[in-house]
CSV table of N, CA and C in Angstrom, one decimal:
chain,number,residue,atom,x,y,z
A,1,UNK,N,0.8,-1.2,0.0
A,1,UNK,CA,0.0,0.0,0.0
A,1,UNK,C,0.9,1.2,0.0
A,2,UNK,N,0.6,2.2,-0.7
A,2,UNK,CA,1.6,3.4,-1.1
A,2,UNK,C,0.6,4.8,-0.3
A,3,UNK,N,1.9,5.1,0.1
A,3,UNK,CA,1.1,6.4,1.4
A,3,UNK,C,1.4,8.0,0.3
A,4,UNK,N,0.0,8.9,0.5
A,4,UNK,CA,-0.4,9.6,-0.1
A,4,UNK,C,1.5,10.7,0.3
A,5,UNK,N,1.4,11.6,-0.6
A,5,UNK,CA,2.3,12.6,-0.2
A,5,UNK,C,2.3,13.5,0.6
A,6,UNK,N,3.4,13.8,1.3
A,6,UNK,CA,3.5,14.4,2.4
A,6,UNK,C,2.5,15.2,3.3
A,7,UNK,N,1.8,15.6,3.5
A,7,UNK,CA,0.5,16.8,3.6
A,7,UNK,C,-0.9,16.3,3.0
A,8,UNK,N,-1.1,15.4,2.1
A,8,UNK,CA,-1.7,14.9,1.6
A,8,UNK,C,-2.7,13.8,2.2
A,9,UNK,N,-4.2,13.7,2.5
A,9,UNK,CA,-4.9,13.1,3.0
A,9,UNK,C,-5.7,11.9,2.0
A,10,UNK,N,-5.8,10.9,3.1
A,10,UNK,CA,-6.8,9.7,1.6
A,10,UNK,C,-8.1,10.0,2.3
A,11,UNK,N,-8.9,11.0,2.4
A,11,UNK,CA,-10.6,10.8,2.7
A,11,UNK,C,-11.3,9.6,2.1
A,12,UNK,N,-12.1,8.9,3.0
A,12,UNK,CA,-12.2,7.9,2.5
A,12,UNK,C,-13.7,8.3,1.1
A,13,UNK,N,-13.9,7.3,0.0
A,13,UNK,CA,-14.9,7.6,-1.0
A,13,UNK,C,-16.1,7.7,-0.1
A,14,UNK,N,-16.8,7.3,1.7
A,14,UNK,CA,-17.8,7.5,2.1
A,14,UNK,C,-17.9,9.4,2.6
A,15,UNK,N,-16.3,9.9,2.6
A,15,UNK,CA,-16.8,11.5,2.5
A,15,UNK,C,-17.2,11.8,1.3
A,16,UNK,N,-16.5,12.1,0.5
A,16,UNK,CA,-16.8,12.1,-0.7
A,16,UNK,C,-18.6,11.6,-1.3
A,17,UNK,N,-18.8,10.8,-0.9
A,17,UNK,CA,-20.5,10.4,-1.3
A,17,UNK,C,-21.4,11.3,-0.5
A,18,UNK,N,-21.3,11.9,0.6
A,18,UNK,CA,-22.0,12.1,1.5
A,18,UNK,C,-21.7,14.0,0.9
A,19,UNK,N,-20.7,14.4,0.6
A,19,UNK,CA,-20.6,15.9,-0.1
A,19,UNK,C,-21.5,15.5,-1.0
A,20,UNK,N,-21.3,14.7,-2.2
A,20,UNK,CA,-22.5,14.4,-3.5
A,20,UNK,C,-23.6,14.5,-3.3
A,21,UNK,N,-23.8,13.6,-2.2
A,21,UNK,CA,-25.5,13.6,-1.8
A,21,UNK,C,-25.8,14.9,-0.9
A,22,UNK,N,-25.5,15.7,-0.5
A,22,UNK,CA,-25.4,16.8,0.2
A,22,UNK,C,-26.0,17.8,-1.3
A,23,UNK,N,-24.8,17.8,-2.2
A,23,UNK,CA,-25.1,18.8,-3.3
A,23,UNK,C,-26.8,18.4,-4.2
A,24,UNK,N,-27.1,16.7,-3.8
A,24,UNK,CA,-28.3,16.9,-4.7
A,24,UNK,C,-29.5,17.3,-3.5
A,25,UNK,N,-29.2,17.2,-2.5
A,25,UNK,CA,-30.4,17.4,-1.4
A,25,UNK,C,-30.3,19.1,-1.3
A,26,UNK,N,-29.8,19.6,-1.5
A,26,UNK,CA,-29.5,20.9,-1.4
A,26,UNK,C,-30.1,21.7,-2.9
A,27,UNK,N,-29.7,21.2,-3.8
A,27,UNK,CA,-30.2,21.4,-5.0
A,27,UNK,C,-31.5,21.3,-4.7
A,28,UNK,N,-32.2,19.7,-4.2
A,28,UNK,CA,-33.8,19.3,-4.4
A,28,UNK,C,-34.4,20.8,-3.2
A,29,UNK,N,-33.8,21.0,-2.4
A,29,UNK,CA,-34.3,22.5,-1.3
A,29,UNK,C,-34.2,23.4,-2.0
A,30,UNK,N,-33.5,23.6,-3.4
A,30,UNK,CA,-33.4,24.9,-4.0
A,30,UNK,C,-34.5,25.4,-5.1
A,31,UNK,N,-35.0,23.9,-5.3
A,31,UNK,CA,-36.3,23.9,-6.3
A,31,UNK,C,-37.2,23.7,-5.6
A,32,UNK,N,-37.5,23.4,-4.0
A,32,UNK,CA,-38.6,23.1,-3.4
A,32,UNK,C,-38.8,23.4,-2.1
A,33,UNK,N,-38.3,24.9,-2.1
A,33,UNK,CA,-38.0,25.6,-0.3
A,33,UNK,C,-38.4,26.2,-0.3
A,34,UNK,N,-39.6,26.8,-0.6
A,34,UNK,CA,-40.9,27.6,-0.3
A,34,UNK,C,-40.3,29.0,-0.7
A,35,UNK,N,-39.7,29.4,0.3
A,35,UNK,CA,-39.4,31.1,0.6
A,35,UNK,C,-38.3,31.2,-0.6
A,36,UNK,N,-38.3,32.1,-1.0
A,36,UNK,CA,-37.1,33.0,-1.8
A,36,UNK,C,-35.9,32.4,-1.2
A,37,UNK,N,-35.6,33.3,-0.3
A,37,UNK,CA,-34.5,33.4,-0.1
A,37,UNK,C,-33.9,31.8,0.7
A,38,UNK,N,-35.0,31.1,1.1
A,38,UNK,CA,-34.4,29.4,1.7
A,38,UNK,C,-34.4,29.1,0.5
A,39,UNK,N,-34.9,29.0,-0.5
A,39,UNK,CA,-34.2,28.6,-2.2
A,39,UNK,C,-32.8,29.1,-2.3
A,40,UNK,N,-32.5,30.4,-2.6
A,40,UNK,CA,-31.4,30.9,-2.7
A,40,UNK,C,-30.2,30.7,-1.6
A,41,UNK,N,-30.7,30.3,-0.5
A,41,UNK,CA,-29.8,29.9,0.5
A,41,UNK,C,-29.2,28.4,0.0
A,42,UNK,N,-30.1,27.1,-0.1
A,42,UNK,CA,-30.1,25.9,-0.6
A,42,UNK,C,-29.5,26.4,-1.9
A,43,UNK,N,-28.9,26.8,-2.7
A,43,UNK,CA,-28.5,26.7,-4.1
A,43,UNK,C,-27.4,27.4,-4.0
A,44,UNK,N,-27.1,28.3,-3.1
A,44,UNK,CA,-25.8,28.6,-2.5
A,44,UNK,C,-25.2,27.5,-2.0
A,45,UNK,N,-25.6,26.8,-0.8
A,45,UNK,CA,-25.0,25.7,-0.3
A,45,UNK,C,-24.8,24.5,-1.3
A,46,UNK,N,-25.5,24.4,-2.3
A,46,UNK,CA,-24.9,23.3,-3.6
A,46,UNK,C,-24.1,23.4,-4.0
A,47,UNK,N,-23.7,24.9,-4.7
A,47,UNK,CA,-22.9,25.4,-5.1
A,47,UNK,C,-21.5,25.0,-4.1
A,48,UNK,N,-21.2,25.6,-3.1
A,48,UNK,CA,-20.7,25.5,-2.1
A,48,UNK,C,-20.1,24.0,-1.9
A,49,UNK,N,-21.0,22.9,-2.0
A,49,UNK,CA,-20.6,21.3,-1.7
A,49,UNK,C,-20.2,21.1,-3.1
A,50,UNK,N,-20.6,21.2,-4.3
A,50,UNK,CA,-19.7,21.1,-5.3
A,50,UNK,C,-18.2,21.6,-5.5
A,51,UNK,N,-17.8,22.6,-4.7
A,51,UNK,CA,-16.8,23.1,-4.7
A,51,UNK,C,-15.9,22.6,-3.9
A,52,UNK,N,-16.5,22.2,-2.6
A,52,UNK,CA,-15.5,21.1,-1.6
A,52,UNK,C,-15.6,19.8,-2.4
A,53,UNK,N,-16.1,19.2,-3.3
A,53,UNK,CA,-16.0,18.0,-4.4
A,53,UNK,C,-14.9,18.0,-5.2
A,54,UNK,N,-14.6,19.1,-6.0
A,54,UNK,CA,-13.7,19.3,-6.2
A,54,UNK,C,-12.7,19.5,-5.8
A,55,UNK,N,-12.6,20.0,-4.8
A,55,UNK,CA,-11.2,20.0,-3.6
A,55,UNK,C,-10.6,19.0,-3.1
A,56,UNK,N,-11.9,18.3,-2.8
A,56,UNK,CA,-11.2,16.5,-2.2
A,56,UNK,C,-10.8,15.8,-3.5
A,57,UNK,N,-11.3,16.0,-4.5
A,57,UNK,CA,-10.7,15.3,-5.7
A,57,UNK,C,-9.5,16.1,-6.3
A,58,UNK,N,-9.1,17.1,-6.1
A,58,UNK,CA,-7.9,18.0,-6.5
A,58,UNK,C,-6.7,17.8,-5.1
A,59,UNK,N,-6.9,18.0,-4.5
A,59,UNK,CA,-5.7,18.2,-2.8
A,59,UNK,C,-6.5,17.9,-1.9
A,60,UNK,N,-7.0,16.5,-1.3
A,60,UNK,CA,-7.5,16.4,-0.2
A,60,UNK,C,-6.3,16.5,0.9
A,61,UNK,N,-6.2,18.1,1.4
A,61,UNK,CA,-4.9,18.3,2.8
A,61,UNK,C,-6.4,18.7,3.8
A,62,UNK,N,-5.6,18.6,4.9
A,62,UNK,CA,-6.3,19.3,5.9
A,62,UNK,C,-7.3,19.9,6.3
A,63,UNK,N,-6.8,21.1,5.4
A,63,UNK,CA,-7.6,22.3,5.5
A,63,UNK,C,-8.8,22.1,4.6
A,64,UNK,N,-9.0,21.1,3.9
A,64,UNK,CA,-9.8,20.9,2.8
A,64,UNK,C,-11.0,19.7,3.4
A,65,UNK,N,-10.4,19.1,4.4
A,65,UNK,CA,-11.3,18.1,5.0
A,65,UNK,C,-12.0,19.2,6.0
A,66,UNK,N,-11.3,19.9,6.9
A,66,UNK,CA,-11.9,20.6,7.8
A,66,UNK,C,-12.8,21.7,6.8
A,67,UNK,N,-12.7,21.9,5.8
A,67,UNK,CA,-13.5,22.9,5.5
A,67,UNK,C,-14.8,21.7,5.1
A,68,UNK,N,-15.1,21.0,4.3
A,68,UNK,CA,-15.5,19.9,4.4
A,68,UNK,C,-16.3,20.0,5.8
A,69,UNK,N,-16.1,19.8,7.0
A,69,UNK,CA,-16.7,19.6,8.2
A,69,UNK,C,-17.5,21.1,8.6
A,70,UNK,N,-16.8,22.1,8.1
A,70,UNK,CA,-17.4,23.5,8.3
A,70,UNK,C,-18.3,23.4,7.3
A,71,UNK,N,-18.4,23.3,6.1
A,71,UNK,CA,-19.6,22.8,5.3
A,71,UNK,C,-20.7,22.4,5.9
A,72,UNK,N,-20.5,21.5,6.4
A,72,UNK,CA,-21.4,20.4,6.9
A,72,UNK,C,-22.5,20.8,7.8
A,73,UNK,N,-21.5,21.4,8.9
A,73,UNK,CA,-22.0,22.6,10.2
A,73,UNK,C,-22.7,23.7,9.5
A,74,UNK,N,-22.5,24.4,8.6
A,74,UNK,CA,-23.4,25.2,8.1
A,74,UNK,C,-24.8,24.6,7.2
A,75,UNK,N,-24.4,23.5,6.8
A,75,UNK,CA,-25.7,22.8,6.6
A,75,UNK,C,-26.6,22.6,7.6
A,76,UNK,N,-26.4,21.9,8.2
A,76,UNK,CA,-27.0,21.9,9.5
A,76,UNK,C,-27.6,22.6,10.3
A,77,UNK,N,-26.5,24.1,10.6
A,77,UNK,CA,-27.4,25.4,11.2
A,77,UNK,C,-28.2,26.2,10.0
A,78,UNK,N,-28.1,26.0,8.8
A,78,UNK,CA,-29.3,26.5,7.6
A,78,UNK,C,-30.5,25.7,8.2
A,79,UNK,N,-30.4,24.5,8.2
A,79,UNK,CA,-32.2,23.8,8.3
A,79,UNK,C,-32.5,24.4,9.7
A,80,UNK,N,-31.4,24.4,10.6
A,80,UNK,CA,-32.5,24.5,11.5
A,80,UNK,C,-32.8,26.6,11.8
A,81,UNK,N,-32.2,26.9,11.0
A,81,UNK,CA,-32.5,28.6,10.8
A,81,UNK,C,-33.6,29.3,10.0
A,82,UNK,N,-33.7,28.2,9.3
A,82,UNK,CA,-35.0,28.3,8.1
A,82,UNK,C,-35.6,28.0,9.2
A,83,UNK,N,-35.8,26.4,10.0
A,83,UNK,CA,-37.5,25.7,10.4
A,83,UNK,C,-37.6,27.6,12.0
A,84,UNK,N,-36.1,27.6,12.4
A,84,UNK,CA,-36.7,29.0,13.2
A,84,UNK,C,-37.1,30.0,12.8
A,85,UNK,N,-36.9,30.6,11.6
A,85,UNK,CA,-37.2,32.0,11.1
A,85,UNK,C,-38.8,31.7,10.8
A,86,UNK,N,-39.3,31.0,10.2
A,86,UNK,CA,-40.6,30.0,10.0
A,86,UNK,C,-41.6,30.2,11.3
A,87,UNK,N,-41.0,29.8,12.1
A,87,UNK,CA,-41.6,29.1,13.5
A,87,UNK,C,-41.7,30.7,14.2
A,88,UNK,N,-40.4,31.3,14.3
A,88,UNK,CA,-40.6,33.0,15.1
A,88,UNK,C,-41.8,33.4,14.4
A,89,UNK,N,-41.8,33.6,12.8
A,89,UNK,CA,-42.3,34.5,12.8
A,89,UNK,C,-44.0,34.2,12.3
A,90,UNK,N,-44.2,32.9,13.1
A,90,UNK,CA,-46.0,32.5,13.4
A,90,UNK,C,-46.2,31.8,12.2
A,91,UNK,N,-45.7,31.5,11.1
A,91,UNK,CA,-46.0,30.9,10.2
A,91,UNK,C,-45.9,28.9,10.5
A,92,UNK,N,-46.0,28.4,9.9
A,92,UNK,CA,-45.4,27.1,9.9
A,92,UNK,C,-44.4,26.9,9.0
A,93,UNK,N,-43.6,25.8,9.5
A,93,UNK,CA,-42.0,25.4,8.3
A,93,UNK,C,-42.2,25.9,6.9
A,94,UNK,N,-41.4,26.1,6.7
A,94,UNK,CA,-41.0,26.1,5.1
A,94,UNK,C,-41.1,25.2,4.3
A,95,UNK,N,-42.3,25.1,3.4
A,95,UNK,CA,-42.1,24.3,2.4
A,95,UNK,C,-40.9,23.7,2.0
A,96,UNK,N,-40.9,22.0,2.1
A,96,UNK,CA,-39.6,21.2,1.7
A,96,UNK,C,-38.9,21.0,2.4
A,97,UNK,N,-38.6,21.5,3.7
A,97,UNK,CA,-37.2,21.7,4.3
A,97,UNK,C,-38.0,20.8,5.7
A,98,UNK,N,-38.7,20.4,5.9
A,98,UNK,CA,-39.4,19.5,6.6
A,98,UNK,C,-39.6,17.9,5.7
A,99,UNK,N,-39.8,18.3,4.5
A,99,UNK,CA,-40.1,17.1,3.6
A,99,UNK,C,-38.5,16.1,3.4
A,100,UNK,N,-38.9,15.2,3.0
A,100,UNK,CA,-37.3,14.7,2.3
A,100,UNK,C,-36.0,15.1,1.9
A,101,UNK,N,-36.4,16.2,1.4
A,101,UNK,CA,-35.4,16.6,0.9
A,101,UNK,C,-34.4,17.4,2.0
A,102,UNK,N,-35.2,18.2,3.2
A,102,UNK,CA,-34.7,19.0,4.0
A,102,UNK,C,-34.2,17.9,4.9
A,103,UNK,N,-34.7,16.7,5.2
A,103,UNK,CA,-34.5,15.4,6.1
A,103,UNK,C,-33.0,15.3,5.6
A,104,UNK,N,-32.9,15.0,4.2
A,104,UNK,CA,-31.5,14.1,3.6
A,104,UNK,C,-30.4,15.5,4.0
A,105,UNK,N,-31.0,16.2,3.2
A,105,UNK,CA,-29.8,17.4,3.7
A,105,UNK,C,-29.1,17.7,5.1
A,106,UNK,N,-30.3,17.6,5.8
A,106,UNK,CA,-29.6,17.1,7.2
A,106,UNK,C,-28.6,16.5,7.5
A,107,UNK,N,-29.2,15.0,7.2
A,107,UNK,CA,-28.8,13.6,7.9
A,107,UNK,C,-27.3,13.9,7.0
A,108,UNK,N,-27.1,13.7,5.7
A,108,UNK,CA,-26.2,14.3,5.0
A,108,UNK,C,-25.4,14.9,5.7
A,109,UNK,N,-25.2,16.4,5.8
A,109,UNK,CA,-24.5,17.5,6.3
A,109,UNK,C,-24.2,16.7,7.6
A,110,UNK,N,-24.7,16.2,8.4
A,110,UNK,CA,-24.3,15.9,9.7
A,110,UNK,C,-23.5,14.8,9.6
A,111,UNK,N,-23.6,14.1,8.8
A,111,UNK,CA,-22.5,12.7,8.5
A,111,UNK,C,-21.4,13.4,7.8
A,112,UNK,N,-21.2,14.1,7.0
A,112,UNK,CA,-20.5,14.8,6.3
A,112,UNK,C,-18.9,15.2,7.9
A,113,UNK,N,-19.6,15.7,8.6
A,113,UNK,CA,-18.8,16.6,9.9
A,113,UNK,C,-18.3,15.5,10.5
A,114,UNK,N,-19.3,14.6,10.5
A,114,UNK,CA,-18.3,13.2,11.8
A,114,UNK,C,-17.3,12.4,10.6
A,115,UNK,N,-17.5,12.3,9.6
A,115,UNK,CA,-16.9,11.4,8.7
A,115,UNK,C,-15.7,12.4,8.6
A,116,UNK,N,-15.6,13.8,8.3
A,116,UNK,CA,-14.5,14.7,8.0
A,116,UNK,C,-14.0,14.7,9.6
A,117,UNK,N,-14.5,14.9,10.6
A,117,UNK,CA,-13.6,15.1,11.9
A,117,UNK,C,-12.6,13.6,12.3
A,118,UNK,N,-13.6,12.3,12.0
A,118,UNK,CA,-12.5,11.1,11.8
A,118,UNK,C,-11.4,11.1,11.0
A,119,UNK,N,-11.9,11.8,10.0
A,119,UNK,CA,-10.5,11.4,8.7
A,119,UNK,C,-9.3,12.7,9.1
A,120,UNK,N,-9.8,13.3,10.1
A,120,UNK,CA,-8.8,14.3,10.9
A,120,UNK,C,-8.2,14.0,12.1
A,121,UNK,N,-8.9,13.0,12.6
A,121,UNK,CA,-8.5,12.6,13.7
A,121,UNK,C,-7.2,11.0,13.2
A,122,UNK,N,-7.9,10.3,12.1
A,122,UNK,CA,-7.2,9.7,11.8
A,122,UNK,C,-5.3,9.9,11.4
A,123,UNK,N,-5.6,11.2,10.7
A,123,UNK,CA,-4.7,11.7,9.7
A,123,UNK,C,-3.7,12.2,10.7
A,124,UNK,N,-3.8,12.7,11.9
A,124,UNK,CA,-2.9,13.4,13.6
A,124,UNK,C,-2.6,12.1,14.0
A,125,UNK,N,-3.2,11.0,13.9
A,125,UNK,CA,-2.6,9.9,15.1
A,125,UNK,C,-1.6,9.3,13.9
A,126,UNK,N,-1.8,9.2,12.6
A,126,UNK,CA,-0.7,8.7,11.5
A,126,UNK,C,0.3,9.6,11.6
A,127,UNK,N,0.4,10.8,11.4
A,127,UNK,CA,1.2,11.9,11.5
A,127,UNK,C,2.2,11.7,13.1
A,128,UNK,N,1.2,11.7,14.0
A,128,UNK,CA,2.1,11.4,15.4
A,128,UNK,C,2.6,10.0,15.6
A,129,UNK,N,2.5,9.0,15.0
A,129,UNK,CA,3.0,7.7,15.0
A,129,UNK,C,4.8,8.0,14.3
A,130,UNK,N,4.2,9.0,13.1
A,130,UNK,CA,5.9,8.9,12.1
A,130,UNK,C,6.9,9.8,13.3
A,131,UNK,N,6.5,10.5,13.9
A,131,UNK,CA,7.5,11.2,14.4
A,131,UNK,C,7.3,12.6,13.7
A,132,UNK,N,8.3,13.1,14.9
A,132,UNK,CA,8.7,14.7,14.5
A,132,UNK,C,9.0,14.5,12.9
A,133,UNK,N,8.3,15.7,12.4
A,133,UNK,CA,8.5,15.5,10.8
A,133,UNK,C,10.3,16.7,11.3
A,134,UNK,N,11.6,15.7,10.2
A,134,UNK,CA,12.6,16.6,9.9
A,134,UNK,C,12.8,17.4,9.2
């Protein structure tokens, strides 16, 4: 087995799936999130996970998995900022963001952060095993 280059992380293909499915559940909220701006918010964040897709397939280092996990985190406080902005201001949820698609996006984004915080935690205990880098 041949070890990635120096700085260089192997995320396993279960991060990577879970960014994918992140960008179509995000998408599916961008065509079916009721309010303006929870559309435009969902189609930003697509955008957004396509772009960390790219990155893990270009230089998966560090800062690329953690950003990856910050992704994640910001998915996660979007759903639940939509179902409160919804909820404060006397209306009921947002179309979609309750239905499936807001579910996957979730569940998604939230696996997304433990999967990326493992492959960080992994990547420090291989790094501390080699020794002080010379």
């Amino acid at each position: 087995m041949t070890t990635p280059p120096t700085g260089l992380l192997s995320p396993p293909k279960l991060l990577l799936g879970l960014v994918c499915a992140s960008v179509v559940a995000h998408a599916g909220l961008a065509v079916v999130g009721g309010a303006l701006w929870a559309q435009v918010m969902s189609a930003v964040l697509a955008l957004a996970a396509l772009a960390i897709v790219a990155l893990l397939l270009q230089r998966p280092v560090p800062h690329t998995v953690l950003a990856t996990a910050l992704y994640g985190m910001v998915g996660v406080a979007s759903f639940l900022a939509v179902l409160g902005a919804a909820l404060a201001a006397g209306g009921s949820p947002v179309a979609g963001w309750v239905g499936p698609w807001g579910i996957a996006a979730v569940i998604v984004d939230s696996s997304a952060v433990r999967i990326s915080a493992a492959v960080l935690r992994r990547a420090e205990r291989e790094q501390q095993s080699r020794g002080p880098a010379t």
